[in-house]
PDB file of C-alpha atoms in Angstrom:
ATOM      1  CA  MET F  22      38.252  21.217  25.459  1.00  0.00           C
ATOM      2  CA  ILE F  23      38.146  17.670  26.782  1.00  0.00           C
ATOM      3  CA  ALA F  24      39.330  15.185  24.182  1.00  0.00           C
ATOM      4  CA  PRO F  25      38.497  14.317  20.587  1.00  0.00           C
ATOM      5  CA  PHE F  26      35.213  12.504  20.145  1.00  0.00           C
ATOM      6  CA  SER F  27      37.036   9.675  18.377  1.00  0.00           C
ATOM      7  CA  HIS F  28      38.976   8.901  21.543  1.00  0.00           C
ATOM      8  CA  VAL F  29      35.706   8.565  23.462  1.00  0.00           C
ATOM      9  CA  LEU F  30      34.493   6.209  20.738  1.00  0.00           C
ATOM     10  CA  ILE F  31      37.642   4.103  21.071  1.00  0.00           C
ATOM     11  CA  VAL F  32      37.348   3.907  24.877  1.00  0.00           C
ATOM     12  CA  ALA F  33      33.701   2.869  24.625  1.00  0.00           C
ATOM     13  CA  GLY F  34      34.611   0.377  21.906  1.00  0.00           C
ATOM     14  CA  ILE F  35      37.207  -1.253  24.169  1.00  0.00           C
ATOM     15  CA  LEU F  36      34.622  -1.459  26.956  1.00  0.00           C
ATOM     16  CA  PHE F  37      32.049  -2.971  24.612  1.00  0.00           C
ATOM     17  CA  ALA F  38      34.551  -5.541  23.362  1.00  0.00           C
ATOM     18  CA  LEU F  39      35.392  -6.476  26.964  1.00  0.00           C
ATOM     19  CA  GLY F  40      31.702  -6.937  27.706  1.00  0.00           C
ATOM     20  CA  ALA F  41      31.137  -9.066  24.613  1.00  0.00           C
ATOM     21  CA  PHE F  42      34.223 -11.119  25.478  1.00  0.00           C
ATOM     22  CA  CYS F  43      32.892 -11.670  29.002  1.00  0.00           C
ATOM     23  CA  ALA F  44      29.455 -12.691  27.737  1.00  0.00           C
ATOM     24  CA  VAL F  45      30.857 -15.130  25.171  1.00  0.00           C
ATOM     25  CA  VAL F  46      33.796 -16.734  26.959  1.00  0.00           C
ATOM     26  CA  ARG F  47      32.764 -17.087  30.605  1.00  0.00           C
ATOM     27  CA  ARG F  48      30.912 -20.274  31.529  1.00  0.00           C
ATOM     28  CA  ASN F  49      28.824 -18.756  34.269  1.00  0.00           C
ATOM     29  CA  LEU F  50      25.300 -17.364  33.997  1.00  0.00           C
ATOM     30  CA  ILE F  51      25.996 -14.436  36.334  1.00  0.00           C
ATOM     31  CA  MET F  52      29.116 -13.442  34.390  1.00  0.00           C
ATOM     32  CA  ILE F  53      27.098 -13.513  31.157  1.00  0.00           C
ATOM     33  CA  VAL F  54      24.579 -11.029  32.590  1.00  0.00           C
ATOM     34  CA  LEU F  55      27.494  -8.900  33.879  1.00  0.00           C
ATOM     35  CA  GLY F  56      28.933  -8.829  30.361  1.00  0.00           C
ATOM     36  CA  ILE F  57      25.631  -7.557  29.009  1.00  0.00           C
ATOM     37  CA  GLU F  58      25.696  -4.843  31.669  1.00  0.00           C
ATOM     38  CA  ILE F  59      29.200  -3.783  30.566  1.00  0.00           C
ATOM     39  CA  MET F  60      28.028  -3.545  26.962  1.00  0.00           C
ATOM     40  CA  LEU F  61      25.015  -1.389  27.921  1.00  0.00           C
ATOM     41  CA  ASN F  62      27.351   0.835  29.930  1.00  0.00           C
ATOM     42  CA  ALA F  63      29.683   1.347  26.964  1.00  0.00           C
ATOM     43  CA  ALA F  64      26.703   2.264  24.802  1.00  0.00           C
ATOM     44  CA  SER F  65      25.551   4.853  27.322  1.00  0.00           C
ATOM     45  CA  ILE F  66      29.036   6.436  27.411  1.00  0.00           C
ATOM     46  CA  VAL F  67      28.814   6.916  23.646  1.00  0.00           C
ATOM     47  CA  PHE F  68      25.312   8.369  23.966  1.00  0.00           C
ATOM     48  CA  VAL F  69      26.384  10.990  26.526  1.00  0.00           C
ATOM     49  CA  ALA F  70      29.516  11.942  24.576  1.00  0.00           C
ATOM     50  CA  ALA F  71      27.524  12.220  21.349  1.00  0.00           C
ATOM     51  CA  SER F  72      24.993  14.390  23.121  1.00  0.00           C
ATOM     52  CA  LEU F  73      27.861  16.744  24.011  1.00  0.00           C
ATOM     53  CA  HIS F  74      29.383  16.474  20.537  1.00  0.00           C
ATOM     54  CA  LEU F  75      26.153  17.288  18.696  1.00  0.00           C
ATOM     55  CA  ASN F  76      24.805  19.746  21.288  1.00  0.00           C
ATOM     56  CA  ASN F  77      21.582  17.802  21.550  1.00  0.00           C
ATOM     57  CA  LEU F  78      19.944  16.503  24.707  1.00  0.00           C
ATOM     58  CA  ASP F  79      18.371  13.470  23.031  1.00  0.00           C
ATOM     59  CA  GLY F  80      21.459  11.377  23.792  1.00  0.00           C
ATOM     60  CA  GLN F  81      21.182  12.000  27.508  1.00  0.00           C
ATOM     61  CA  SER F  82      17.478  11.114  27.419  1.00  0.00           C
ATOM     62  CA  PHE F  83      18.315   7.819  25.796  1.00  0.00           C
ATOM     63  CA  VAL F  84      20.790   7.039  28.575  1.00  0.00           C
ATOM     64  CA  LEU F  85      17.906   7.457  31.010  1.00  0.00           C
ATOM     65  CA  PHE F  86      15.962   4.794  29.102  1.00  0.00           C
ATOM     66  CA  ILE F  87      19.025   2.543  28.916  1.00  0.00           C
ATOM     67  CA  LEU F  88      19.286   2.725  32.711  1.00  0.00           C
ATOM     68  CA  ALA F  89      15.664   1.658  33.113  1.00  0.00           C
ATOM     69  CA  VAL F  90      16.001  -1.183  30.596  1.00  0.00           C
ATOM     70  CA  ALA F  91      19.191  -2.381  32.312  1.00  0.00           C
ATOM     71  CA  ALA F  92      17.433  -2.442  35.682  1.00  0.00           C
ATOM     72  CA  THR F  93      14.549  -4.408  34.150  1.00  0.00           C
ATOM     73  CA  GLU F  94      16.841  -6.871  32.437  1.00  0.00           C
ATOM     74  CA  VAL F  95      18.885  -7.479  35.569  1.00  0.00           C
ATOM     75  CA  SER F  96      15.877  -8.032  37.811  1.00  0.00           C
ATOM     76  CA  VAL F  97      14.208 -10.528  35.481  1.00  0.00           C
ATOM     77  CA  GLY F  98      17.517 -12.162  34.492  1.00  0.00           C
ATOM     78  CA  LEU F  99      18.637 -12.688  38.063  1.00  0.00           C
ATOM     79  CA  ALA F 100      15.213 -14.073  38.991  1.00  0.00           C
ATOM     80  CA  ILE F 101      15.525 -16.570  36.124  1.00  0.00           C
ATOM     81  CA  ILE F 102      19.068 -17.473  37.236  1.00  0.00           C
ATOM     82  CA  VAL F 103      17.953 -18.079  40.829  1.00  0.00           C
ATOM     83  CA  TYR F 104      15.044 -20.202  39.585  1.00  0.00           C
ATOM     84  CA  ALA F 105      17.352 -22.236  37.317  1.00  0.00           C
ATOM     85  CA  PHE F 106      19.856 -22.673  40.134  1.00  0.00           C
ATOM     86  CA  ARG F 107      17.106 -23.997  42.400  1.00  0.00           C
ATOM     87  CA  ARG F 108      16.085 -26.528  39.776  1.00  0.00           C
ATOM     88  CA  THR F 109      19.518 -27.779  38.713  1.00  0.00           C
ATOM     89  CA  GLY F 110      21.986 -26.569  41.323  1.00  0.00           C
ATOM     90  CA  SER F 111      24.554 -25.172  38.919  1.00  0.00           C
ATOM     91  CA  PHE F 112      25.461 -21.994  37.073  1.00  0.00           C
ATOM     92  CA  ASP F 113      26.936 -23.675  34.026  1.00  0.00           C
ATOM     93  CA  PRO F 114      25.040 -22.729  30.849  1.00  0.00           C
ATOM     94  CA  ARG F 115      25.788 -26.201  29.463  1.00  0.00           C
ATOM     95  CA  ASN F 116      23.212 -27.598  31.887  1.00  0.00           C
ATOM     96  CA  PHE F 117      20.449 -25.421  30.475  1.00  0.00           C
ATOM     97  CA  ASN F 118      20.228 -26.710  26.913  1.00  0.00           C
ATOM     98  CA  LEU F 119      16.799 -28.320  27.318  1.00  0.00           C
ATOM     99  CA  LEU F 120      13.685 -26.312  26.561  1.00  0.00           C
ATOM    100  CA  ARG F 121      11.711 -27.561  29.531  1.00  0.00           C
TER     101      ARG F 121
ATOM    102  CA  MET K  26      46.272  18.987  26.720  1.00  0.00           C
ATOM    103  CA  THR K  27      43.943  20.678  29.136  1.00  0.00           C
ATOM    104  CA  LEU K  28      43.154  19.596  32.678  1.00  0.00           C
ATOM    105  CA  TYR K  29      39.848  18.084  31.546  1.00  0.00           C
ATOM    106  CA  GLY K  30      41.688  16.069  28.926  1.00  0.00           C
ATOM    107  CA  ILE K  31      44.010  14.636  31.581  1.00  0.00           C
ATOM    108  CA  PHE K  32      40.956  13.782  33.688  1.00  0.00           C
ATOM    109  CA  PHE K  33      39.341  12.025  30.732  1.00  0.00           C
ATOM    110  CA  TYR K  34      42.361   9.856  29.922  1.00  0.00           C
ATOM    111  CA  LEU K  35      42.980   8.990  33.598  1.00  0.00           C
ATOM    112  CA  ILE K  36      39.371   8.035  34.266  1.00  0.00           C
ATOM    113  CA  SER K  37      39.011   6.014  31.095  1.00  0.00           C
ATOM    114  CA  ALA K  38      42.242   4.129  31.900  1.00  0.00           C
ATOM    115  CA  VAL K  39      40.856   3.292  35.349  1.00  0.00           C
ATOM    116  CA  VAL K  40      37.513   2.201  33.872  1.00  0.00           C
ATOM    117  CA  ILE K  41      39.101  -0.055  31.252  1.00  0.00           C
ATOM    118  CA  ALA K  42      41.537  -1.575  33.763  1.00  0.00           C
ATOM    119  CA  ALA K  43      38.816  -2.242  36.346  1.00  0.00           C
ATOM    120  CA  THR K  44      36.557  -3.817  33.713  1.00  0.00           C
ATOM    121  CA  ALA K  45      39.364  -5.983  32.359  1.00  0.00           C
ATOM    122  CA  VAL K  46      40.193  -7.199  35.867  1.00  0.00           C
ATOM    123  CA  ALA K  47      36.510  -7.864  36.567  1.00  0.00           C
ATOM    124  CA  VAL K  48      36.094  -9.923  33.410  1.00  0.00           C
ATOM    125  CA  THR K  49      38.977 -12.224  34.256  1.00  0.00           C
ATOM    126  CA  ARG K  50      38.177 -12.904  37.935  1.00  0.00           C
ATOM    127  CA  GLU K  51      37.162 -16.415  38.901  1.00  0.00           C
ATOM    128  CA  ASN K  52      35.583 -15.273  42.160  1.00  0.00           C
ATOM    129  CA  LEU K  53      32.225 -13.694  41.321  1.00  0.00           C
ATOM    130  CA  LEU K  54      32.329 -11.431  44.380  1.00  0.00           C
ATOM    131  CA  HIS K  55      35.607  -9.849  43.259  1.00  0.00           C
ATOM    132  CA  ALA K  56      34.253  -9.376  39.746  1.00  0.00           C
ATOM    133  CA  VAL K  57      31.187  -7.530  41.015  1.00  0.00           C
ATOM    134  CA  VAL K  58      33.241  -5.252  43.278  1.00  0.00           C
ATOM    135  CA  TYR K  59      35.636  -4.383  40.432  1.00  0.00           C
ATOM    136  CA  LEU K  60      32.645  -3.587  38.257  1.00  0.00           C
ATOM    137  CA  ILE K  61      31.372  -1.189  40.926  1.00  0.00           C
ATOM    138  CA  ILE K  62      34.705   0.663  40.566  1.00  0.00           C
ATOM    139  CA  SER K  63      34.215   0.692  36.803  1.00  0.00           C
ATOM    140  CA  PHE K  64      30.703   2.145  37.125  1.00  0.00           C
ATOM    141  CA  PHE K  65      31.928   4.870  39.478  1.00  0.00           C
ATOM    142  CA  GLY K  66      34.470   5.802  36.801  1.00  0.00           C
ATOM    143  CA  THR K  67      31.696   5.861  34.221  1.00  0.00           C
ATOM    144  CA  ALA K  68      29.720   8.235  36.447  1.00  0.00           C
ATOM    145  CA  MET K  69      32.760  10.532  36.556  1.00  0.00           C
ATOM    146  CA  LEU K  70      32.947  10.408  32.758  1.00  0.00           C
ATOM    147  CA  PHE K  71      29.268  11.397  32.587  1.00  0.00           C
ATOM    148  CA  TYR K  72      29.971  14.348  34.877  1.00  0.00           C
ATOM    149  CA  LEU K  73      32.916  15.328  32.700  1.00  0.00           C
ATOM    150  CA  PHE K  74      30.681  15.232  29.622  1.00  0.00           C
ATOM    151  CA  GLY K  75      28.219  17.610  31.234  1.00  0.00           C
ATOM    152  CA  ALA K  76      25.502  15.291  32.521  1.00  0.00           C
ATOM    153  CA  PRO K  77      25.419  15.697  36.319  1.00  0.00           C
ATOM    154  CA  LEU K  78      21.944  14.178  36.719  1.00  0.00           C
ATOM    155  CA  LEU K  79      22.945  11.094  34.744  1.00  0.00           C
ATOM    156  CA  ALA K  80      26.138  10.797  36.800  1.00  0.00           C
ATOM    157  CA  ALA K  81      24.068  10.741  39.982  1.00  0.00           C
ATOM    158  CA  LEU K  82      21.653   8.230  38.455  1.00  0.00           C
ATOM    159  CA  GLU K  83      24.549   6.029  37.345  1.00  0.00           C
ATOM    160  CA  VAL K  84      25.895   5.888  40.886  1.00  0.00           C
ATOM    161  CA  ILE K  85      22.458   5.330  42.420  1.00  0.00           C
ATOM    162  CA  ILE K  86      21.030   2.809  39.945  1.00  0.00           C
ATOM    163  CA  TYR K  87      24.038   1.034  38.413  1.00  0.00           C
ATOM    164  CA  ALA K  88      26.611   1.026  41.203  1.00  0.00           C
ATOM    165  CA  GLY K  89      24.007   1.175  43.949  1.00  0.00           C
ATOM    166  CA  ALA K  90      21.011  -0.912  42.966  1.00  0.00           C
ATOM    167  CA  ILE K  91      22.016  -3.252  40.139  1.00  0.00           C
ATOM    168  CA  MET K  92      25.423  -4.248  41.467  1.00  0.00           C
ATOM    169  CA  VAL K  93      24.076  -4.712  44.996  1.00  0.00           C
ATOM    170  CA  LEU K  94      21.404  -6.985  43.510  1.00  0.00           C
ATOM    171  CA  PHE K  95      24.219  -8.983  41.895  1.00  0.00           C
ATOM    172  CA  LEU K  96      26.049  -9.081  45.232  1.00  0.00           C
ATOM    173  CA  PHE K  97      22.923 -10.384  46.964  1.00  0.00           C
ATOM    174  CA  VAL K  98      22.438 -13.156  44.427  1.00  0.00           C
ATOM    175  CA  VAL K  99      26.124 -14.145  44.472  1.00  0.00           C
ATOM    176  CA  MET K 100      26.248 -14.240  48.258  1.00  0.00           C
ATOM    177  CA  MET K 101      22.909 -16.030  48.524  1.00  0.00           C
ATOM    178  CA  ILE K 102      23.674 -18.759  46.010  1.00  0.00           C
ATOM    179  CA  SER K 103      27.294 -19.449  45.207  1.00  0.00           C
ATOM    180  CA  SER K 104      28.785 -20.306  48.552  1.00  0.00           C
ATOM    181  CA  ARG K 105      31.145 -22.861  47.072  1.00  0.00           C
ATOM    182  CA  PRO K 106      33.534 -22.305  44.139  1.00  0.00           C
ATOM    183  CA  SER K 107      31.872 -23.115  40.864  1.00  0.00           C
ATOM    184  CA  GLY K 108      34.744 -25.132  39.394  1.00  0.00           C
ATOM    185  CA  GLU K 109      34.376 -23.183  36.187  1.00  0.00           C
ATOM    186  CA  ALA K 110      37.098 -23.797  33.615  1.00  0.00           C
ATOM    187  CA  LEU K 111      38.351 -20.263  33.035  1.00  0.00           C
ATOM    188  CA  PHE K 112      38.889 -19.456  29.356  1.00  0.00           C
ATOM    189  CA  PRO K 113      38.480 -22.733  27.521  1.00  0.00           C
ATOM    190  CA  PRO K 114      40.492 -22.295  24.280  1.00  0.00           C
ATOM    191  CA  ARG K 115      37.637 -23.345  22.005  1.00  0.00           C
ATOM    192  CA  GLN K 116      35.727 -20.228  23.050  1.00  0.00           C
ATOM    193  CA  PHE K 117      38.651 -18.045  24.055  1.00  0.00           C
ATOM    194  CA  LEU K 118      40.525 -17.895  20.730  1.00  0.00           C
ATOM    195  CA  PRO K 119      37.593 -17.017  18.424  1.00  0.00           C
ATOM    196  CA  ALA K 120      36.326 -14.445  20.924  1.00  0.00           C
ATOM    197  CA  VAL K 121      39.735 -12.761  21.160  1.00  0.00           C
ATOM    198  CA  PHE K 122      40.103 -12.815  17.379  1.00  0.00           C
ATOM    199  CA  PHE K 123      36.730 -11.221  16.698  1.00  0.00           C
ATOM    200  CA  CYS K 124      37.073  -8.653  19.501  1.00  0.00           C
ATOM    201  CA  LEU K 125      40.478  -7.538  18.222  1.00  0.00           C
ATOM    202  CA  LEU K 126      39.237  -7.391  14.621  1.00  0.00           C
ATOM    203  CA  TYR K 127      36.237  -5.335  15.672  1.00  0.00           C
ATOM    204  CA  LEU K 128      38.423  -3.015  17.755  1.00  0.00           C
ATOM    205  CA  LEU K 129      40.856  -2.452  14.894  1.00  0.00           C
ATOM    206  CA  VAL K 130      38.097  -1.616  12.425  1.00  0.00           C
ATOM    207  CA  ALA K 131      36.281   0.600  14.927  1.00  0.00           C
ATOM    208  CA  ALA K 132      39.449   2.498  15.861  1.00  0.00           C
ATOM    209  CA  ALA K 133      40.346   3.007  12.203  1.00  0.00           C
ATOM    210  CA  MET K 134      36.843   4.279  11.456  1.00  0.00           C
ATOM    211  CA  ALA K 135      36.809   6.589  14.467  1.00  0.00           C
ATOM    212  CA  VAL K 136      40.167   8.093  13.560  1.00  0.00           C
ATOM    213  CA  GLN K 137      39.553   8.369   9.823  1.00  0.00           C
ATOM    214  CA  THR K 138      36.044   9.855   9.885  1.00  0.00           C
ATOM    215  CA  PRO K 139      36.478  13.582   9.317  1.00  0.00           C
ATOM    216  CA  GLY K 140      34.130  15.318  11.764  1.00  0.00           C
ATOM    217  CA  LEU K 141      35.118  13.351  14.832  1.00  0.00           C
ATOM    218  CA  ASN K 142      38.517  14.811  15.638  1.00  0.00           C
ATOM    219  CA  ALA K 143      37.335  18.172  16.898  1.00  0.00           C
ATOM    220  CA  PRO K 144      37.818  18.298  20.670  1.00  0.00           C
ATOM    221  CA  LEU K 145      34.665  18.241  22.776  1.00  0.00           C
ATOM    222  CA  GLN K 146      33.718  21.498  24.472  1.00  0.00           C
ATOM    223  CA  THR K 147      32.843  21.609  28.136  1.00  0.00           C
ATOM    224  CA  LEU K 148      29.120  22.214  28.453  1.00  0.00           C
ATOM    225  CA  THR K 149      26.765  21.263  31.243  1.00  0.00           C
ATOM    226  CA  ALA K 150      23.114  20.364  30.982  1.00  0.00           C
ATOM    227  CA  SER K 151      21.704  21.274  34.375  1.00  0.00           C
ATOM    228  CA  PRO K 152      19.219  18.819  35.898  1.00  0.00           C
ATOM    229  CA  ARG K 153      16.415  21.352  35.503  1.00  0.00           C
ATOM    230  CA  LEU K 154      17.139  21.789  31.790  1.00  0.00           C
ATOM    231  CA  PHE K 155      17.476  18.055  31.253  1.00  0.00           C
ATOM    232  CA  ALA K 156      14.272  17.217  33.102  1.00  0.00           C
ATOM    233  CA  THR K 157      12.346  19.881  31.215  1.00  0.00           C
ATOM    234  CA  TYR K 158      13.640  18.485  27.941  1.00  0.00           C
ATOM    235  CA  VAL K 159      12.796  14.887  28.822  1.00  0.00           C
ATOM    236  CA  PHE K 160       9.282  15.632  29.986  1.00  0.00           C
ATOM    237  CA  LYS K 161       8.636  17.934  27.055  1.00  0.00           C
ATOM    238  CA  TYR K 162       9.753  15.632  24.228  1.00  0.00           C
ATOM    239  CA  HIS K 163       9.928  12.120  25.678  1.00  0.00           C
ATOM    240  CA  TRP K 164       7.016  11.953  28.136  1.00  0.00           C
ATOM    241  CA  PHE K 165       5.438   8.991  26.356  1.00  0.00           C
ATOM    242  CA  SER K 166       8.678   6.968  26.556  1.00  0.00           C
ATOM    243  CA  ILE K 167       8.832   7.736  30.276  1.00  0.00           C
ATOM    244  CA  GLU K 168       5.360   6.248  30.696  1.00  0.00           C
ATOM    245  CA  VAL K 169       6.305   3.159  28.656  1.00  0.00           C
ATOM    246  CA  ILE K 170       9.459   2.700  30.741  1.00  0.00           C
ATOM    247  CA  SER K 171       7.501   2.947  33.982  1.00  0.00           C
ATOM    248  CA  MET K 172       5.077   0.272  32.733  1.00  0.00           C
ATOM    249  CA  LEU K 173       8.074  -1.886  31.757  1.00  0.00           C
ATOM    250  CA  LEU K 174       9.529  -1.580  35.258  1.00  0.00           C
ATOM    251  CA  LEU K 175       6.186  -2.533  36.807  1.00  0.00           C
ATOM    252  CA  VAL K 176       5.865  -5.594  34.557  1.00  0.00           C
ATOM    253  CA  ALA K 177       9.466  -6.599  35.357  1.00  0.00           C
ATOM    254  CA  ALA K 178       8.811  -6.313  39.090  1.00  0.00           C
ATOM    255  CA  ILE K 179       5.727  -8.541  38.803  1.00  0.00           C
ATOM    256  CA  GLY K 180       7.609 -11.046  36.640  1.00  0.00           C
ATOM    257  CA  ALA K 181      10.570 -11.208  39.003  1.00  0.00           C
ATOM    258  CA  LEU K 182       8.227 -11.712  41.965  1.00  0.00           C
ATOM    259  CA  ASN K 183       6.410 -14.509  40.123  1.00  0.00           C
ATOM    260  CA  LEU K 184       9.669 -16.218  39.157  1.00  0.00           C
ATOM    261  CA  GLY K 185      11.092 -15.825  42.643  1.00  0.00           C
ATOM    262  CA  THR K 186       8.180 -17.619  44.273  1.00  0.00           C
ATOM    263  CA  ALA K 187       7.742 -20.235  41.524  1.00  0.00           C
ATOM    264  CA  GLY K 188      10.227 -22.893  42.601  1.00  0.00           C
ATOM    265  CA  ARG K 189       9.412 -22.935  46.296  1.00  0.00           C
ATOM    266  CA  PRO K 190       7.618 -26.034  47.544  1.00  0.00           C
ATOM    267  CA  GLY K 191       5.916 -24.287  50.467  1.00  0.00           C
ATOM    268  CA  VAL K 192       4.339 -21.437  48.525  1.00  0.00           C
ATOM    269  CA  LYS K 193       0.745 -21.825  47.401  1.00  0.00           C
ATOM    270  CA  LYS K 194       0.812 -22.315  43.660  1.00  0.00           C
ATOM    271  CA  ASP K 195      -1.395 -22.738  40.657  1.00  0.00           C
ATOM    272  CA  VAL K 196      -3.971 -25.510  40.578  1.00  0.00           C
ATOM    273  CA  PRO K 197      -2.385 -28.343  38.506  1.00  0.00           C
ATOM    274  CA  GLU K 198       0.577 -28.729  40.843  1.00  0.00           C
ATOM    275  CA  GLN K 199      -1.499 -29.331  43.948  1.00  0.00           C
ATOM    276  CA  PRO K 200      -3.131 -32.668  43.041  1.00  0.00           C
ATOM    277  CA  GLU K 201       0.268 -34.050  42.039  1.00  0.00           C
ATOM    278  CA  LYS K 202       2.002 -33.335  45.283  1.00  0.00           C
ATOM    279  CA  PRO K 203      -0.199 -35.111  47.851  1.00  0.00           C
ATOM    280  CA  PRO K 204       0.095 -38.552  46.155  1.00  0.00           C
ATOM    281  CA  THR K 205       3.885 -38.304  45.889  1.00  0.00           C
ATOM    282  CA  GLY K 206       4.024 -37.111  49.476  1.00  0.00           C
ATOM    283  CA  SER K 207       1.563 -39.722  50.800  1.00  0.00           C
ATOM    284  CA  ASN K 208       2.934 -42.737  48.933  1.00  0.00           C
ATOM    285  CA  PRO K 209       6.187 -43.108  50.874  1.00  0.00           C
ATOM    286  CA  GLY K 210       4.271 -42.526  54.084  1.00  0.00           C
ATOM    287  CA  ALA K 211       1.821 -45.281  53.184  1.00  0.00           C
ATOM    288  CA  GLN K 212       4.619 -47.681  52.337  1.00  0.00           C
ATOM    289  CA  VAL K 213       6.449 -46.927  55.544  1.00  0.00           C
ATOM    290  CA  SER K 214       3.309 -47.372  57.600  1.00  0.00           C
ATOM    291  CA  GLY K 215       2.557 -50.633  55.748  1.00  0.00           C
ATOM    292  CA  ARG K 216       6.023 -51.941  56.531  1.00  0.00           C
ATOM    293  CA  THR K 217       5.720 -51.058  60.177  1.00  0.00           C
ATOM    294  CA  GLU K 218       2.428 -52.902  60.310  1.00  0.00           C
ATOM    295  CA  ASP K 219       4.039 -55.950  58.710  1.00  0.00           C
TER     296      ASP K 219
END
């Protein structure tokens, strides 16, 4: 007996909202990628708890794939950020509104 | 409330507090370190929900690899403060409004939906059971994910070497560089001759 599943959903919802808030409000490319990481993390909490709630291992398998996709996204995203910083010398997303 | 319930509420309070502190830091280094605390708490939640292998992977990959990659980039690049205006009201107020609205609706739905209020039982999927399940039913996704990681590694390597002037690059850049490099030299030498 741990806790009701709805409480896990609420905790993960708060985490997801914090991540979305971070990705929308912060004016820094690294903080935007961190916000996306927080959102992925909240989603994986719900997957693991639902796997326990429904007695089905598919949820845990999906968390494995979320981990791999997060690692991929971070490696490519940080490479793009470093490249953009070398070109313009700033982290502000306002400086990256040109498509070239 | 059982002991596991107390653990759950304590850990989730720590995770939410650490994430909230991380989101509002101006110093990127502090934000990343607070997020490492948050991911450790998430790993404990995974262990509590009966996924020991995923808890270990969360510590190794998220808190270990991904956050250390962030730390490397932050320490390599942002040596000076960014001068970022923290929470400009034009973005802050709509974001707060929509996040609170979403949270209210989600909490109401989670509480009102009938099947969700039964307490979770403590069960553990051992790593052997989990691995057998994954490689029995999701082997193709594992292969796709491994290809994705390989492609991402190649892409990150390509992007990382793209902006460097000293690295040998693709053909169209090379004819451009020698004229721009030789022109100032020619002018300087011409002036010295004059």
